[in-house]
Amino acid sequence: MAKRVRDILSMFVLAIFSKVIGRKPYSRRSAPAEPESEANECLSWRLAVEANNMPGWSTVPLHCLSHVETYMMGGQYEQDVNYIVEQIENYVSQVVLKGDGCDAWILDIDDTCISNLFYYKDKNYGCDPFDPGGFVAWVMKGECPAIPAVLGLFTKLVEGGFKVFLLTGRDQQTLAPATIANLHNQGFIGYHRVIFRNQSFKGKSAVVFKSEVRKQLVEEGYRIWGNVGDQWTDLQGECLGNRTFKIPNPMYCVP
């Protein structure tokens, strides 16, 4: 009888745990198994993407949909982000601030601070071509959840005395209010400035846009100690800062 009661209690706890996990942005959902050779090929593809050996790629190969889904939803992505943030925090602990208000840190927004995973789930995890109108509609909802490890990093940076700049390619004229509201409701409060792409950068590449912004900050007297982004174009160009850190993103590439 006692064993039966223990079994019932165990099933009850597992059921509750499954429901809680199901609400997480990165929780696993079932995906069809891949043949081993195909899985290995997609793993190599993802490694090439993260190492920037395939700059400017347009969409995820269709046969890698299951691989990317499993990576993003099965726990490995979250674990990778957590590990990278640990490395960033180790570096931050060694930085000696000047204390003059000019110690700066740059964070990208999309899929660095807040996640578009719910949007890309409906776009076959990047297998579908980019849909500008659909993405704008998604941003306007203001429903991007915080990436927990990066939110924790952001809080430590602000409390540690860094001037944190959030730098994004989102359009200032149309997306600024929704973006700022989304950041605030997810806990990103205390940053020094959010910098959007404005009309003067229309048609310019992400590298040119972000380089110019960083250069301007340096000319204002800021020392950029760190720069974090999910795209290689966040981490290329001029005035990169003392250290750069790449957050994984196999779902899309910003040229």
XYZ file of N, CA, C and O in Angstrom, residues 84 87-88 91-92 95 103-109 112-113 150 153 157 162-168 206-207 209-215 217-218 223-247:
244
model
N 27.932 30.900 -21.840
C 28.562 32.116 -22.370
C 28.438 33.261 -21.367
O 29.399 34.015 -21.143
N 31.019 33.111 -18.774
C 32.314 33.621 -19.223
C 32.340 35.150 -19.196
O 33.347 35.765 -18.832
N 31.222 35.749 -19.584
C 31.143 37.215 -19.549
C 31.273 37.715 -18.113
O 32.013 38.672 -17.834
N 34.746 37.670 -16.855
C 35.495 38.818 -17.375
C 35.114 40.095 -16.630
O 35.986 40.886 -16.224
N 33.803 40.308 -16.436
C 33.328 41.518 -15.748
C 33.954 41.631 -14.356
O 34.318 42.731 -13.915
N 37.228 43.468 -14.389
C 37.299 44.840 -14.886
C 37.335 45.819 -13.715
O 36.509 45.736 -12.804
N 32.382 54.266 -18.109
C 32.606 52.833 -18.329
C 31.347 52.239 -18.951
O 30.308 52.143 -18.299
N 31.456 51.854 -20.221
C 30.263 51.469 -20.988
C 30.253 49.986 -21.351
O 31.305 49.342 -21.430
N 29.049 49.501 -21.580
C 28.838 48.131 -22.057
C 27.713 48.177 -23.083
O 26.731 48.883 -22.889
N 27.856 47.408 -24.152
C 26.843 47.390 -25.209
C 26.190 46.012 -25.281
O 26.873 44.988 -25.329
N 24.873 46.019 -25.308
C 24.090 44.799 -25.517
C 23.179 44.992 -26.721
O 22.484 46.007 -26.820
N 23.191 44.034 -27.632
C 22.176 43.976 -28.677
C 20.833 43.654 -28.011
O 20.800 43.209 -26.852
N 19.741 43.838 -28.730
C 18.418 43.573 -28.147
C 17.828 42.254 -28.638
O 17.580 41.340 -27.846
N 19.309 38.673 -27.968
C 20.391 38.834 -27.011
C 19.772 39.164 -25.656
O 19.972 38.432 -24.694
N 19.001 40.243 -25.598
C 18.278 40.589 -24.373
C 16.906 39.921 -24.321
O 16.520 39.331 -23.303
N 20.803 36.603 -19.725
C 21.237 37.936 -20.147
C 20.576 39.006 -19.280
O 21.194 40.037 -18.979
N 22.696 39.164 -16.336
C 23.928 39.879 -16.659
C 23.675 41.384 -16.695
O 24.456 42.173 -16.137
N 25.514 44.305 -14.503
C 26.257 45.399 -15.135
C 25.781 46.751 -14.608
O 26.592 47.622 -14.265
N 28.326 50.065 -14.626
C 28.482 50.271 -16.064
C 27.327 51.105 -16.606
O 26.191 50.991 -16.143
N 27.629 51.921 -17.609
C 26.589 52.567 -18.393
C 26.241 51.600 -19.518
O 27.047 51.349 -20.417
N 25.054 51.020 -19.452
C 24.662 49.991 -20.413
C 23.881 50.633 -21.556
O 22.855 51.294 -21.333
N 24.376 50.417 -22.768
C 23.706 50.895 -23.976
C 23.080 49.697 -24.679
O 23.764 48.696 -24.938
N 21.795 49.805 -24.980
C 21.107 48.771 -25.747
C 21.046 49.251 -27.195
O 20.428 50.271 -27.486
N 21.705 48.519 -28.073
C 21.869 48.944 -29.464
C 21.142 47.977 -30.379
O 21.433 46.771 -30.372
N 20.201 48.490 -31.183
C 19.366 47.614 -31.990
C 19.160 48.142 -33.402
O 19.124 49.357 -33.623
N 24.234 46.482 -41.184
C 24.290 46.461 -39.730
C 25.685 46.808 -39.232
O 25.840 47.490 -38.209
N 26.715 46.352 -39.942
C 28.089 46.641 -39.531
C 28.362 48.146 -39.581
O 28.919 48.718 -38.640
N 26.103 50.630 -39.538
C 25.255 51.297 -38.542
C 25.836 51.169 -37.135
O 26.041 52.172 -36.432
N 26.143 49.953 -36.719
C 26.597 49.762 -35.347
C 28.006 50.291 -35.131
O 28.343 50.769 -34.039
N 28.838 50.230 -36.170
C 30.178 50.825 -36.070
C 30.090 52.322 -35.822
O 30.811 52.881 -34.976
N 29.215 52.992 -36.565
C 29.073 54.437 -36.425
C 28.566 54.816 -35.035
O 29.027 55.802 -34.446
N 27.639 54.029 -34.513
C 27.126 54.316 -33.175
C 28.226 54.135 -32.136
O 28.421 54.982 -31.250
N 28.965 53.035 -32.226
C 30.047 52.802 -31.260
C 31.129 53.879 -31.360
O 31.655 54.355 -30.347
N 31.431 54.267 -32.581
C 32.432 55.317 -32.784
C 31.981 56.609 -32.123
O 32.783 57.322 -31.485
N 29.995 56.895 -29.547
C 30.091 56.743 -28.095
C 31.527 56.949 -27.618
O 31.768 57.597 -26.589
N 32.466 56.399 -28.357
C 33.879 56.578 -28.006
C 34.269 58.050 -28.088
O 34.989 58.577 -27.227
N 34.301 54.432 -22.575
C 35.171 53.272 -22.767
C 34.291 52.039 -22.860
O 33.593 51.705 -21.899
N 34.321 51.363 -23.977
C 33.468 50.194 -24.182
C 34.219 48.965 -23.686
O 35.150 48.477 -24.333
N 33.805 48.463 -22.553
C 34.473 47.307 -21.965
C 34.002 45.996 -22.586
O 34.757 45.024 -22.656
N 32.747 45.952 -22.998
C 32.209 44.710 -23.548
C 31.096 44.967 -24.536
O 30.415 46.001 -24.478
N 30.917 44.012 -25.446
C 29.925 44.129 -26.512
C 29.362 42.730 -26.750
O 30.113 41.802 -27.055
N 28.056 42.577 -26.589
C 27.417 41.257 -26.686
C 26.329 41.297 -27.745
O 25.497 42.205 -27.767
N 26.320 40.306 -28.632
C 25.286 40.212 -29.655
C 25.117 38.789 -30.146
O 25.996 37.939 -29.940
N 24.002 38.534 -30.796
C 23.760 37.197 -31.351
C 24.170 37.100 -32.811
O 24.163 36.009 -33.387
N 24.493 38.235 -33.439
C 24.894 38.264 -34.840
C 26.363 38.662 -34.951
O 26.843 39.514 -34.194
N 27.053 38.090 -35.935
C 28.434 38.497 -36.151
C 28.512 39.956 -36.561
O 29.501 40.640 -36.273
N 27.467 40.454 -37.213
C 27.475 41.864 -37.605
C 27.331 42.801 -36.404
O 27.575 44.003 -36.525
N 26.952 42.265 -35.233
C 26.979 43.055 -34.003
C 28.415 43.261 -33.522
O 28.689 44.178 -32.748
N 29.305 42.377 -33.962
C 30.635 42.273 -33.368
C 31.746 42.526 -34.382
O 32.887 42.104 -34.180
N 31.395 43.195 -35.469
C 32.366 43.509 -36.511
C 32.401 45.016 -36.741
O 31.472 45.730 -36.393
N 33.484 45.479 -37.360
C 33.589 46.898 -37.678
C 34.501 47.638 -36.721
O 35.449 47.071 -36.175
N 34.181 48.892 -36.480
C 35.035 49.772 -35.682
C 34.575 49.861 -34.235
O 33.415 49.613 -33.918
N 35.525 50.204 -33.367
C 35.244 50.520 -31.958
C 34.437 49.402 -31.283
O 33.410 49.648 -30.644
N 34.936 48.187 -31.411
C 34.208 47.018 -30.911
C 34.187 46.939 -29.391
O 33.311 46.291 -28.813
N 35.147 47.561 -28.745
C 35.262 47.447 -27.304
C 36.385 46.503 -26.925
O 37.025 45.879 -27.773
N 36.611 46.396 -25.629
C 37.714 45.579 -25.123
C 37.498 44.094 -25.356
O 38.445 43.357 -25.649
N 36.242 43.625 -25.221
C 35.917 42.211 -25.460
C 34.567 42.122 -26.163
O 33.662 42.918 -25.925
N 34.438 41.130 -27.033
C 33.154 40.830 -27.665
C 32.746 39.408 -27.300
O 33.599 38.531 -27.107
N 31.430 39.192 -27.218
C 30.894 37.884 -26.871
C 29.702 37.579 -27.777
O 28.798 38.399 -27.920
N 29.675 36.381 -28.353
C 28.634 35.970 -29.309
C 27.632 35.045 -28.636
O 27.992 34.000 -28.087
N 26.366 35.420 -28.693
C 25.257 34.568 -28.244
C 24.838 33.712 -29.443
O 24.700 34.217 -30.564
